[in-house]
PDB file of C-alpha atoms and ligand atoms in Angstrom:
ATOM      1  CA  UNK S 779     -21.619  13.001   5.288  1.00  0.00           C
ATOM      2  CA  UNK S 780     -18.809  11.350   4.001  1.00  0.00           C
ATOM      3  CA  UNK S 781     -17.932   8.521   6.020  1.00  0.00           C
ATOM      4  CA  UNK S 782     -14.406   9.615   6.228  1.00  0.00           C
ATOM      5  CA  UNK S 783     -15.023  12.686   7.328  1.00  0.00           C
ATOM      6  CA  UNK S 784     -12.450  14.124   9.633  1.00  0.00           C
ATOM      7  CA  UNK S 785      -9.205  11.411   9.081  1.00  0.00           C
ATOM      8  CA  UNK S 786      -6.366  11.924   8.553  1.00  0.00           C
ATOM      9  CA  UNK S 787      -4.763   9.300   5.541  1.00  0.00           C
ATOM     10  CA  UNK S 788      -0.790   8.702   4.927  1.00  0.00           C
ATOM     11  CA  UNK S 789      -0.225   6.677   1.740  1.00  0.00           C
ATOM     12  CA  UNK S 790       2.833   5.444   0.437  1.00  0.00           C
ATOM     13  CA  UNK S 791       3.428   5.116  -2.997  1.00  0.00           C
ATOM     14  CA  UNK S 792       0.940   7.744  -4.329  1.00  0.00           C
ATOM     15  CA  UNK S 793       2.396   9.155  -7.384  1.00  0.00           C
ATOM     16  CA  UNK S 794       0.829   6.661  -9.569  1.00  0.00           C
ATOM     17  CA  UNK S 795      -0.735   2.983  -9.632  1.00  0.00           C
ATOM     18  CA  UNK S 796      -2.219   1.297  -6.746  1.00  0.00           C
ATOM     19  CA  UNK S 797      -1.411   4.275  -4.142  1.00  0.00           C
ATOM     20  CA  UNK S 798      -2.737   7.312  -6.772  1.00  0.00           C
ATOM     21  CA  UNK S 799      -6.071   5.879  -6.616  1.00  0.00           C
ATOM     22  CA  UNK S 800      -6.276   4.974  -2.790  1.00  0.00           C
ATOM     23  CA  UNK S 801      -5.718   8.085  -2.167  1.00  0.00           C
ATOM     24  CA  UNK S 802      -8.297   9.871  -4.743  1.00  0.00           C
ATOM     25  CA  UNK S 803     -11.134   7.227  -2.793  1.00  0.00           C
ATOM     26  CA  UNK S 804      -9.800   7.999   0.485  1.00  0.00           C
ATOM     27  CA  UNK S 805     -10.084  11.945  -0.410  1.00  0.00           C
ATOM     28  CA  UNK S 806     -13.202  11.296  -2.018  1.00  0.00           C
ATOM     29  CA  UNK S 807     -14.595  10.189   0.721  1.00  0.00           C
ATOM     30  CA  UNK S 808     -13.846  12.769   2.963  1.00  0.00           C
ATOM     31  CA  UNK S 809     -10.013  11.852   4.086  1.00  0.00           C
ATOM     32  CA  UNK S 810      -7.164  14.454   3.959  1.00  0.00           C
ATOM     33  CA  UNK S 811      -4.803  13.155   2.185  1.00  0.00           C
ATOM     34  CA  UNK S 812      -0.922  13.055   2.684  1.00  0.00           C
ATOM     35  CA  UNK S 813       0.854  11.308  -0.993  1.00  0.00           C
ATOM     36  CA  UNK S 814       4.520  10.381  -0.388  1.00  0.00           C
ATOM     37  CA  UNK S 815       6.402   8.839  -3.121  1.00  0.00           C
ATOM     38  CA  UNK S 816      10.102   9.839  -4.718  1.00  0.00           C
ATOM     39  CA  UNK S 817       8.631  11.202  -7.333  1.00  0.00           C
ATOM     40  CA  UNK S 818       7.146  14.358  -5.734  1.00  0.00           C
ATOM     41  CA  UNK S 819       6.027  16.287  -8.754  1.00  0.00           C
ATOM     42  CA  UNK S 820       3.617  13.520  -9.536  1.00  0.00           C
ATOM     43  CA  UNK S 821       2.567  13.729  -6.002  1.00  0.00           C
ATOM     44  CA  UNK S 822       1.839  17.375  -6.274  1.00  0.00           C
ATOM     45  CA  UNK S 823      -0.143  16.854  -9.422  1.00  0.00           C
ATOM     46  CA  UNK S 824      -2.389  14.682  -7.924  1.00  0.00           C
ATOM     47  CA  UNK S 825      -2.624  16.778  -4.835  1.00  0.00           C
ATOM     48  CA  UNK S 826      -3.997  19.634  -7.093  1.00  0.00           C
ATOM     49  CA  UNK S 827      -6.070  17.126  -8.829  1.00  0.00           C
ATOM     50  CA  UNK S 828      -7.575  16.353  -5.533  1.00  0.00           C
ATOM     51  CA  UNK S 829      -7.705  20.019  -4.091  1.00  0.00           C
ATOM     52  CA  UNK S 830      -9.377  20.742  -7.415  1.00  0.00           C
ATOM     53  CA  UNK S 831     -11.951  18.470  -6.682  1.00  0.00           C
ATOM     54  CA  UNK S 832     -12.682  19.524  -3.445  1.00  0.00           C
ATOM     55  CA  UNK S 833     -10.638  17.540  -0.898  1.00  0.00           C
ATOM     56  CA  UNK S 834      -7.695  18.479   1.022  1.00  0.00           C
ATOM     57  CA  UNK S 835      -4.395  17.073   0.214  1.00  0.00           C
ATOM     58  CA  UNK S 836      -0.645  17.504   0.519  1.00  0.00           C
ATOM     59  CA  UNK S 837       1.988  15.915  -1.505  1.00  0.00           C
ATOM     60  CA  UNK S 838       6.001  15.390  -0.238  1.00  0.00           C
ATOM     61  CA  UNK S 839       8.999  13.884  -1.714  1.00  0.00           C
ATOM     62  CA  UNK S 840      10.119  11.179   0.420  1.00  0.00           C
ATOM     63  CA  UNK S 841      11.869   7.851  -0.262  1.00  0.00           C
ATOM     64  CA  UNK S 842      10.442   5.679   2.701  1.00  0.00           C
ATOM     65  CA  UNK S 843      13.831   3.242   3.039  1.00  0.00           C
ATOM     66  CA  UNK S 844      15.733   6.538   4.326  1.00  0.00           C
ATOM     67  CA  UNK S 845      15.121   7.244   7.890  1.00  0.00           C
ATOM     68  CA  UNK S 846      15.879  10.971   7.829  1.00  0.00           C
ATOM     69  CA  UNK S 847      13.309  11.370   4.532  1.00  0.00           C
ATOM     70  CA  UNK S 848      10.337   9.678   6.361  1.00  0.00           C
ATOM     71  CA  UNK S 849      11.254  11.484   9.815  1.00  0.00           C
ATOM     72  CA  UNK S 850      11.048  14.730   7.686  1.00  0.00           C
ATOM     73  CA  UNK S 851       7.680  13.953   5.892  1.00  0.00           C
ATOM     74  CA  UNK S 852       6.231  12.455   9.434  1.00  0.00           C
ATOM     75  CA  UNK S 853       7.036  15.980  11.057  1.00  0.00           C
ATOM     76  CA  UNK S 854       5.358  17.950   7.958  1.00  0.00           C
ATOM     77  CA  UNK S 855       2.422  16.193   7.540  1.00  0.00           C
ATOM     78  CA  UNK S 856       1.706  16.542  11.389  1.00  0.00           C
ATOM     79  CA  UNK S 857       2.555  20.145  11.390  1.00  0.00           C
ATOM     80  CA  UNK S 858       0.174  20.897   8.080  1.00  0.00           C
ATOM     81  CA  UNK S 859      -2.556  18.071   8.833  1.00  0.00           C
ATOM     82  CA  UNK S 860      -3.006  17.818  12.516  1.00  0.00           C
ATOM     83  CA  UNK S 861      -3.742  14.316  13.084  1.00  0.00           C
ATOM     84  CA  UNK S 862      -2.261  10.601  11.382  1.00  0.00           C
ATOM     85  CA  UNK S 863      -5.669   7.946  11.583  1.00  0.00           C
ATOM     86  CA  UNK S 864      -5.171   5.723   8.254  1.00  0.00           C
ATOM     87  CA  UNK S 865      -1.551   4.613   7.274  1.00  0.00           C
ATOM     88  CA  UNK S 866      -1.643   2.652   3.575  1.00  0.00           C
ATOM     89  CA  UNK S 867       2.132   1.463   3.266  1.00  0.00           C
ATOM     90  CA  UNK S 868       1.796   0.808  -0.107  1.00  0.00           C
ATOM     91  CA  UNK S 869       5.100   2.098  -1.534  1.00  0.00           C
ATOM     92  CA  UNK S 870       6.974  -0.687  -3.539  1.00  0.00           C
ATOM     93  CA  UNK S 871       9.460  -2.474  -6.056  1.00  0.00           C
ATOM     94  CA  UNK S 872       9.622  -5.958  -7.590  1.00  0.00           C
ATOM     95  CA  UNK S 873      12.857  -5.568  -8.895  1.00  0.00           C
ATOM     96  CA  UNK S 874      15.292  -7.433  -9.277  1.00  0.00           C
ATOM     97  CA  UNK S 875      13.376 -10.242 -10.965  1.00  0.00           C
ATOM     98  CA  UNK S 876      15.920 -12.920 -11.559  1.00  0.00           C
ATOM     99  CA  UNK S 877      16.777 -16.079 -10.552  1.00  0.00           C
ATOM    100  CA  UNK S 878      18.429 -15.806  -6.979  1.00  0.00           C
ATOM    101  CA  UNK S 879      22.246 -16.044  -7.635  1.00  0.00           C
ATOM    102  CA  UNK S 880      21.587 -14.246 -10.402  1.00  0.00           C
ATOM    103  CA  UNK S 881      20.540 -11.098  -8.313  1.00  0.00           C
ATOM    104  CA  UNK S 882      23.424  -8.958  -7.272  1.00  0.00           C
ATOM    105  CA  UNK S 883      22.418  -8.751  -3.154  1.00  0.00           C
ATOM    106  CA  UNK S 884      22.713  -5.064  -3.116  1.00  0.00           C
ATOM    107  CA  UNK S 885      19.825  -5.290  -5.397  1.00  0.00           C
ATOM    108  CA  UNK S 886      18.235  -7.916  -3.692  1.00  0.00           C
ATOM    109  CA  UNK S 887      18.995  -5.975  -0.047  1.00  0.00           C
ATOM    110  CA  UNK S 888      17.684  -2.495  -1.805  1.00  0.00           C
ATOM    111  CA  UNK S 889      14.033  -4.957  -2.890  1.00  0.00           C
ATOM    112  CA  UNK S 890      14.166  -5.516   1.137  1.00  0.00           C
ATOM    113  CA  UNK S 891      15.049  -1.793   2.541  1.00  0.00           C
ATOM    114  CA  UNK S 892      12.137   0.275   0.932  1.00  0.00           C
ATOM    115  CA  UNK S 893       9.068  -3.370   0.732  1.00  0.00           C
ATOM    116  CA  UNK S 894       9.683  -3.832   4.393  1.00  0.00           C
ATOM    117  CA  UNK S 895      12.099  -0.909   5.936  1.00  0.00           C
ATOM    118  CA  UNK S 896       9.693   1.509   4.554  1.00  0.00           C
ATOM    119  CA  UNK S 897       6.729  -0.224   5.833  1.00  0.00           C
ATOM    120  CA  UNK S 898       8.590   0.054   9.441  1.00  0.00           C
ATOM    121  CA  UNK S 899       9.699   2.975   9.263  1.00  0.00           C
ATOM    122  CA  UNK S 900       6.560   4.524   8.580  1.00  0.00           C
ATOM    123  CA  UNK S 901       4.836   2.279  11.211  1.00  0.00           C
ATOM    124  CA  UNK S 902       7.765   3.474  13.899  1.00  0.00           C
ATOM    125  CA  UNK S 903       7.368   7.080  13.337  1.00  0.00           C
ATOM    126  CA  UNK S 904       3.299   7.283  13.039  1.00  0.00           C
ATOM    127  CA  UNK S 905       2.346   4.535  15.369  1.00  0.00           C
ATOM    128  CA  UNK S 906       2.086   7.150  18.703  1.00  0.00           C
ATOM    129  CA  UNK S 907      -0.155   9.220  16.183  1.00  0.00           C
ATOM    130  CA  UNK S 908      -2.023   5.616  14.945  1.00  0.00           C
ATOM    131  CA  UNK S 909      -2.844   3.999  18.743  1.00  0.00           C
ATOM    132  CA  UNK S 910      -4.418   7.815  19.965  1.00  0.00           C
ATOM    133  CA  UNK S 911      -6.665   7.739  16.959  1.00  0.00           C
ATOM    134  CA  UNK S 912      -7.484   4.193  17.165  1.00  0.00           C
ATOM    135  CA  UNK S 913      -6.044   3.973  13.567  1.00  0.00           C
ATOM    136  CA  UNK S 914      -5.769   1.916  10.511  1.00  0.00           C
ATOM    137  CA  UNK S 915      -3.029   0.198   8.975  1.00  0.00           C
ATOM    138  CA  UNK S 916      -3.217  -1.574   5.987  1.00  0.00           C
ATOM    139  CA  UNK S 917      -0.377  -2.998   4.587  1.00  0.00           C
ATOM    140  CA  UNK S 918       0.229  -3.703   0.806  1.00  0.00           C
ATOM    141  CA  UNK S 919       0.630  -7.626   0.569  1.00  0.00           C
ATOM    142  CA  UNK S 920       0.768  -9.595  -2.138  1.00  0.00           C
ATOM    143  CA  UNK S 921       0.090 -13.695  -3.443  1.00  0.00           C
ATOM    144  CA  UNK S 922       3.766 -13.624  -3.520  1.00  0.00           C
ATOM    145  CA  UNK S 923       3.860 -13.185   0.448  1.00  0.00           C
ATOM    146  CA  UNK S 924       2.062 -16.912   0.314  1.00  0.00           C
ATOM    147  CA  UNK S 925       4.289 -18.536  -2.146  1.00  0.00           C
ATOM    148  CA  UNK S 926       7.257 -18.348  -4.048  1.00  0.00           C
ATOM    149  CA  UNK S 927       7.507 -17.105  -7.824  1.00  0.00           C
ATOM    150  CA  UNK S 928      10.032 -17.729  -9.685  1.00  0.00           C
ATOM    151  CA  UNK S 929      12.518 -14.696 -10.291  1.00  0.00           C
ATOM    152  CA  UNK S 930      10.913 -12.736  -7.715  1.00  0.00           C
ATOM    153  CA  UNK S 931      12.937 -13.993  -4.657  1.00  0.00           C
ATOM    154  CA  UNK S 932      13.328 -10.590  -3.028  1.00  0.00           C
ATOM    155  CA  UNK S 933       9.956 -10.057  -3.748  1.00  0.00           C
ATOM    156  CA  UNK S 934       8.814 -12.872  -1.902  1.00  0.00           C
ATOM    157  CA  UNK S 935      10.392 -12.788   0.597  1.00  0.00           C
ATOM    158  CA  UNK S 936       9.826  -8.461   1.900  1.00  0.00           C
ATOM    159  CA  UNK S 937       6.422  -9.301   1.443  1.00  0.00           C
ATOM    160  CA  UNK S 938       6.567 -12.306   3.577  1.00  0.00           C
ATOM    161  CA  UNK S 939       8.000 -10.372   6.201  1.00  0.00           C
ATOM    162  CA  UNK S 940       5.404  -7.378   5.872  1.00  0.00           C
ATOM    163  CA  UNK S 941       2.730 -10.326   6.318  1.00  0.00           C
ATOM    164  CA  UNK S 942       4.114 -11.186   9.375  1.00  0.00           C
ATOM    165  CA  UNK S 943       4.453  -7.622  10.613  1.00  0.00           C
ATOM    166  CA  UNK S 944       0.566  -7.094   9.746  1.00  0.00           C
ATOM    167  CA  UNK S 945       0.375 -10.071  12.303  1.00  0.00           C
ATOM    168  CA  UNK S 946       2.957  -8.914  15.244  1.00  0.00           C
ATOM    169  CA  UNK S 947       1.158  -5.445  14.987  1.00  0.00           C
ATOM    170  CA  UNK S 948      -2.471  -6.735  15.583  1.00  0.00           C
ATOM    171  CA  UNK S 949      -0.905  -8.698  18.475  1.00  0.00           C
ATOM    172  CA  UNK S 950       1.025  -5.899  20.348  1.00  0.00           C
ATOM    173  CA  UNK S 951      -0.965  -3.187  19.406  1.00  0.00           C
ATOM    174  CA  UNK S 952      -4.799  -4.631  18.240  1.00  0.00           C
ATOM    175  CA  UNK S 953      -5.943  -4.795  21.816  1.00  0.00           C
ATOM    176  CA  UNK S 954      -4.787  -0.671  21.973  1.00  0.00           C
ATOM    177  CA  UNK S 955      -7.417  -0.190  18.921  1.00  0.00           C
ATOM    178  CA  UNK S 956      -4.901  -0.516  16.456  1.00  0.00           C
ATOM    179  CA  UNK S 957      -6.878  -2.220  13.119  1.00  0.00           C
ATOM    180  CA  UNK S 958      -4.253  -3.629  11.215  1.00  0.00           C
ATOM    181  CA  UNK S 959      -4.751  -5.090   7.689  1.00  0.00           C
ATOM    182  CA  UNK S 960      -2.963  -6.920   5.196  1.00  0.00           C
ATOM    183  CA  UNK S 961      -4.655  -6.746   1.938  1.00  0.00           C
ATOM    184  CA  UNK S 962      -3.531  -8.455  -1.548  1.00  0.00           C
ATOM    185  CA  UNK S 963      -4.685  -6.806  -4.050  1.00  0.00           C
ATOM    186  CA  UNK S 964      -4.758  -9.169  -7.037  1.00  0.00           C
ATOM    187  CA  UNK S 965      -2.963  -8.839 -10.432  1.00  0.00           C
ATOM    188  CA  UNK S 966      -3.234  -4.641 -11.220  1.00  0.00           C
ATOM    189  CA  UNK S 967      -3.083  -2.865 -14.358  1.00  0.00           C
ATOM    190  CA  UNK S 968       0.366  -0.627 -12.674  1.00  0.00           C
ATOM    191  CA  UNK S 969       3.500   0.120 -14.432  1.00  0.00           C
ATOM    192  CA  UNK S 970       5.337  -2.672 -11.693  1.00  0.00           C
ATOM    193  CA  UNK S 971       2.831  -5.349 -13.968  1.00  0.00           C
ATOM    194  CA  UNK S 972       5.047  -3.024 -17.190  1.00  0.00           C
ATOM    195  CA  UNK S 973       7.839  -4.621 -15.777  1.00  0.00           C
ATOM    196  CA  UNK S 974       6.577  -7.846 -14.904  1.00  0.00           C
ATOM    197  CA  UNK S 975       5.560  -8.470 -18.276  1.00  0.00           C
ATOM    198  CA  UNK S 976       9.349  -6.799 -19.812  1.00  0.00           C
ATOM    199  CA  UNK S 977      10.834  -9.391 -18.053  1.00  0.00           C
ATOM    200  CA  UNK S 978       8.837 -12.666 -19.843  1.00  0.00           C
ATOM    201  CA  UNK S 979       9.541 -14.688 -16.520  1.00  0.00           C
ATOM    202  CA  UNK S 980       7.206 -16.446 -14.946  1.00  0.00           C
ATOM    203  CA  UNK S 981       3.752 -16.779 -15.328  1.00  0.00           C
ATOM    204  CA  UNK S 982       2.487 -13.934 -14.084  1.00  0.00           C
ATOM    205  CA  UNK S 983       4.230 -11.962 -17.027  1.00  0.00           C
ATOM    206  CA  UNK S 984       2.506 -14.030 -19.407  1.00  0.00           C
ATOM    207  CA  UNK S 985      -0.618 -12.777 -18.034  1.00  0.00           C
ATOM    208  CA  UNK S 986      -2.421 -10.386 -20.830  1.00  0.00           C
ATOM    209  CA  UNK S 987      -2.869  -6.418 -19.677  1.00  0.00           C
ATOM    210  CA  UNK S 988      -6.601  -7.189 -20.610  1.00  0.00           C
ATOM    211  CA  UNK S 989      -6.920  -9.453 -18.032  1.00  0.00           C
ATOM    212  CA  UNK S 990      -5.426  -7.100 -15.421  1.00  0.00           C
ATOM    213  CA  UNK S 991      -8.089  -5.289 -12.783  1.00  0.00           C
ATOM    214  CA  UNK S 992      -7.718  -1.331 -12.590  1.00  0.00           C
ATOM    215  CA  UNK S 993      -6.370   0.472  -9.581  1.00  0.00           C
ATOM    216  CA  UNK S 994      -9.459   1.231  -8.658  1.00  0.00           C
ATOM    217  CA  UNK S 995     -10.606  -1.793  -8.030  1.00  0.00           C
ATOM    218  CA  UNK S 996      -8.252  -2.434  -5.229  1.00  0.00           C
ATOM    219  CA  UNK S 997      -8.180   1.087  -4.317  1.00  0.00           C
ATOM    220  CA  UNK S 998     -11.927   0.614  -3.040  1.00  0.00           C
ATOM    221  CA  UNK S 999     -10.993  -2.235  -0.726  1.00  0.00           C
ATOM    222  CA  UNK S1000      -8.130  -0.090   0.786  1.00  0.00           C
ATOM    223  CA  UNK S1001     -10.773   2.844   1.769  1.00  0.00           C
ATOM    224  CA  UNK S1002     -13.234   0.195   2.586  1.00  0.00           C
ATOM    225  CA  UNK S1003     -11.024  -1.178   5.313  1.00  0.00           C
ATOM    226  CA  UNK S1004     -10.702   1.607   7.072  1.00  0.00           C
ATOM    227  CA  UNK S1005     -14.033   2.160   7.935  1.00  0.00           C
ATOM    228  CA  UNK S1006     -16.071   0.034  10.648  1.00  0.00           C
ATOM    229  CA  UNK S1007     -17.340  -2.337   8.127  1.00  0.00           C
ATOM    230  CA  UNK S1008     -14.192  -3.847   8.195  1.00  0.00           C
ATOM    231  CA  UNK S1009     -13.840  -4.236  11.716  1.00  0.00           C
ATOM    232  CA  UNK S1010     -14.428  -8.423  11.953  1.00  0.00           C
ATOM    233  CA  UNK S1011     -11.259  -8.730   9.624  1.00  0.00           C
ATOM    234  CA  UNK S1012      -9.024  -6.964  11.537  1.00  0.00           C
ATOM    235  CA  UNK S1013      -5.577  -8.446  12.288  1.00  0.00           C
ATOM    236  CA  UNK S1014      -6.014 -10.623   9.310  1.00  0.00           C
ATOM    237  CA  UNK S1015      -4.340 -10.093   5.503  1.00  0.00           C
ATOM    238  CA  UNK S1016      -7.794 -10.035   2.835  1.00  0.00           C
ATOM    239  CA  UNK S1017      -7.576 -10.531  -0.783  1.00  0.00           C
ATOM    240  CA  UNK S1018      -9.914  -9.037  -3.365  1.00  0.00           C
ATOM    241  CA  UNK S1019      -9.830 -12.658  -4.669  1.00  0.00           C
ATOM    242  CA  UNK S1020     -12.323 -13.589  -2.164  1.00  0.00           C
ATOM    243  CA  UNK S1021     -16.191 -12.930  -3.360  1.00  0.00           C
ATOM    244  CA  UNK S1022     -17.470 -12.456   0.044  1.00  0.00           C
ATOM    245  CA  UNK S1023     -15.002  -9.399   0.466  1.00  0.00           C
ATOM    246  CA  UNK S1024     -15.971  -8.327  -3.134  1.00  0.00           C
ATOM    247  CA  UNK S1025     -20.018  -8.528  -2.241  1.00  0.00           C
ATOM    248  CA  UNK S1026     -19.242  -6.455   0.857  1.00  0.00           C
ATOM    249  CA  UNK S1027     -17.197  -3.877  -0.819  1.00  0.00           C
ATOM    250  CA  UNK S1028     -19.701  -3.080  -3.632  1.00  0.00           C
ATOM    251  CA  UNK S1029     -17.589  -4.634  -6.248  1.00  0.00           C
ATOM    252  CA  UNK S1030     -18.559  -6.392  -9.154  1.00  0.00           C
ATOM    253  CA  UNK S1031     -17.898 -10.028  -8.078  1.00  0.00           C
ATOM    254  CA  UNK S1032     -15.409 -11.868 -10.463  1.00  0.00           C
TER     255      UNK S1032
HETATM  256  P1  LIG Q 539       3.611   1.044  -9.239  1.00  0.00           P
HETATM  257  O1  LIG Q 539       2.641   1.641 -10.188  1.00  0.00           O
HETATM  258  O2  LIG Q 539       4.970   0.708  -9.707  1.00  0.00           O
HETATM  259  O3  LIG Q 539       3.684   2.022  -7.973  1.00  0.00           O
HETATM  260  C1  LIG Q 539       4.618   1.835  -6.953  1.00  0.00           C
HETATM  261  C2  LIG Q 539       4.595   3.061  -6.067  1.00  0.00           C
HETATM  262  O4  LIG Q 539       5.585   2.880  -5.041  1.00  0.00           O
HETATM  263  C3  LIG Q 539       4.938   4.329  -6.824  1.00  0.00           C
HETATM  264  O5  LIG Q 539       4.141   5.388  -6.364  1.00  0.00           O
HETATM  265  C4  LIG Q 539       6.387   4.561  -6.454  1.00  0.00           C
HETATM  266  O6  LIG Q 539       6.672   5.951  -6.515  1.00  0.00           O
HETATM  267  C5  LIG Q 539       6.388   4.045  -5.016  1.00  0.00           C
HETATM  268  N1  LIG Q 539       7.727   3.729  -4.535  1.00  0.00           N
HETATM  269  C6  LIG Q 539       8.605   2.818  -5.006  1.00  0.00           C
HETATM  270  N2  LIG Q 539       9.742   2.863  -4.321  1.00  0.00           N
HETATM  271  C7  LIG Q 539       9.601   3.839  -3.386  1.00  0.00           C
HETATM  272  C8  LIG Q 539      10.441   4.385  -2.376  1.00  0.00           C
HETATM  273  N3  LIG Q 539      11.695   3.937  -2.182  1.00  0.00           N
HETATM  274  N4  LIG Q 539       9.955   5.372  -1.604  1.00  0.00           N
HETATM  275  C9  LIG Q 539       8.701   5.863  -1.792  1.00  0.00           C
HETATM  276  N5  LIG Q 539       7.864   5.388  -2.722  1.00  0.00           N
HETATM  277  C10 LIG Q 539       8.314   4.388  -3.509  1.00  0.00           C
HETATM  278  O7  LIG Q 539       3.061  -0.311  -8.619  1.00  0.00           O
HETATM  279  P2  LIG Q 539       1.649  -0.737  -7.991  1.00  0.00           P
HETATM  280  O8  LIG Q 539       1.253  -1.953  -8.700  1.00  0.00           O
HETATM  281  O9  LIG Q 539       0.710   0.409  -7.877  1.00  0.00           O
HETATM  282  O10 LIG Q 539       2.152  -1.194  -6.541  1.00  0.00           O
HETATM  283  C11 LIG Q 539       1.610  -0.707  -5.336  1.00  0.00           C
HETATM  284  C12 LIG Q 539       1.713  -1.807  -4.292  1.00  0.00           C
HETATM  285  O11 LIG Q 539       0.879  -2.904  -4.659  1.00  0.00           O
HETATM  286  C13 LIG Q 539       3.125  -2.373  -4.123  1.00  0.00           C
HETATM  287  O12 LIG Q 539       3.397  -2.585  -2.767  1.00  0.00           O
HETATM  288  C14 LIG Q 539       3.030  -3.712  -4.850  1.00  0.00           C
HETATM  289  O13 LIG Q 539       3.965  -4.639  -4.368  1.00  0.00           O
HETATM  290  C15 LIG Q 539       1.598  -4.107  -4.545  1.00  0.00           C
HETATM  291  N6  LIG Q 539       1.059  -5.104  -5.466  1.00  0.00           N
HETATM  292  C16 LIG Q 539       0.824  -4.804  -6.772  1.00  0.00           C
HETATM  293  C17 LIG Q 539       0.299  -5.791  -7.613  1.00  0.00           C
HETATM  294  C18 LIG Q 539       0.015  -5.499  -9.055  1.00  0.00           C
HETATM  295  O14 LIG Q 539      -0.433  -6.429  -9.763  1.00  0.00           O
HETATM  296  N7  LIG Q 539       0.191  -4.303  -9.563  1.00  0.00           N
HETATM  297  C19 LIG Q 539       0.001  -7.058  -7.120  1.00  0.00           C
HETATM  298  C20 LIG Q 539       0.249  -7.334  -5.773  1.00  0.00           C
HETATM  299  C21 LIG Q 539       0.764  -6.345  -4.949  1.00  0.00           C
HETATM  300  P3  LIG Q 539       8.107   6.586  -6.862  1.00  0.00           P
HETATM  301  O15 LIG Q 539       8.727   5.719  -7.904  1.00  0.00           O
HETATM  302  O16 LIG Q 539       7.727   7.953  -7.301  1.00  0.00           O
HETATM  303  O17 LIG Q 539       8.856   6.594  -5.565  1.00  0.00           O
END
């Protein structure tokens, strides 16, 4: 049997990159699927794409930094699935990349609102659902929660702050059942790396798209974490940099 038979997975962020292929593993192995992302035609596509292929899955517009779009999309998936047990708040920007005072704040703020309001937002309306399923959390980090980058202040600094509420999560809510997860998920072949590499700064963007992973790579850590296997790194943010992980995961170790 699959060995997600039966949950119930929210991901943010699904219409393409990182989040599309979570949620293809996550159906694949047995998860219904709920795909929010603004774009919600590419959402639906990939719902098909997944119904096709014999999962379940339903796809809704929904920007998560508006609190009225994510209140909406909580209600619908509840009514249509039943039940919330995985939450992947993957949804993100990197943009503005710029030196600080050369970021206009509403830009900067806007980086903020939908990296880390739309991680909490998501976590405030599905934690009831989360705690009564003993649920999983994993939250999207990245090296740039560690350190700074340059031109990537806003960046930095949301997903500093989601690191941290990985952190306050497993403390209030881990002894509930609550497995939260950060996860970095290395340097990813996406269209956010497009713009990374449009914008020549730092060294990051030097980085060749050969020598970027696939989605799929991290994609297969994010469905690995929310199984039991996982359960000695819970509370704790993982990277698919470390070869231990990748040996337990299946991965090819690099
Ligand atoms: P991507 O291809 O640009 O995908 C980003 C996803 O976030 C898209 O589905 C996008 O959909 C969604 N999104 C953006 N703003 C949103 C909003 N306001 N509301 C709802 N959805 C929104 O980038 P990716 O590389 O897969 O990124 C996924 C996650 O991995 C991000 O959190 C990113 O920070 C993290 N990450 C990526 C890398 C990398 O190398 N690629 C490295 C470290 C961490 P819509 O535009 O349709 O809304």
């Amino acid at each position: 049997m699959p060995r997600l038979n039966g949950k119930v997975a929210v991901i943010t962020g699904a219409s393409r990159g990182i989040g599309a292929a979570a949620a293809r593993i996550l159906a694949r192995e047995g998860a219904a699927v709920a795909l929010l992302a603004r774009s919600e035609g590419a959402c639906q596509a990939l719902a098909e794409e997944i119904r096709a292929d014999g999962g379940r899955a339903l796809a809704l517009g929904c920007d998560v930094s508006s609190g009225k779009e994510v209140a909406k999309a909580a209600r619908a998936l509840r009514e249509e699935l039943g039940r919330v047990d995985i939450l992947v708040n993957n949804a993100g920007v990197v943009e503005p990349i710029g030196k600080l005072a050369d970021c206009p704040p509403e830009e900067w703020i806007r980086n903020i609102e939908i990296n880390l309001g739309g991680a909490l937002r998501l976590l405030h309306a599905l934690l009831p659902d989360l705690l009564g399923a003993n649920g999983t959390g994993v939250n999207v980090s990245s090296g740039a929660a560690h350190r700074p980058l340059e031109g990537w202040s806003a960046y930095c600094a949301g997903k500093a702050g989601l690191a941290m509420v990985t952190r306050s999560l497993h403390l209030e809510y881990g002894a509930e059942g609550l497995r939260a997860f950060g996860f970095i998920p290395g340097v990813v072949d996406t269209e956010m790396q497009v713009k990374i590499r449009g914008s020549g700064i730092n060294e990051v963007s030097k980085l060749p798209r050969e020598s970027l992973a696939s989605p799929e790579r991290p994609a297969r850590v994010i469905a690995w974490l929310c199984g039991p296997e996982a359960d000695d790194l819970v509370g704790q943010e993982v990277s698919i940099r470390d070869a231990d992980l990748q040996k337990r995961v299946g991965l090819e170790v690099e």
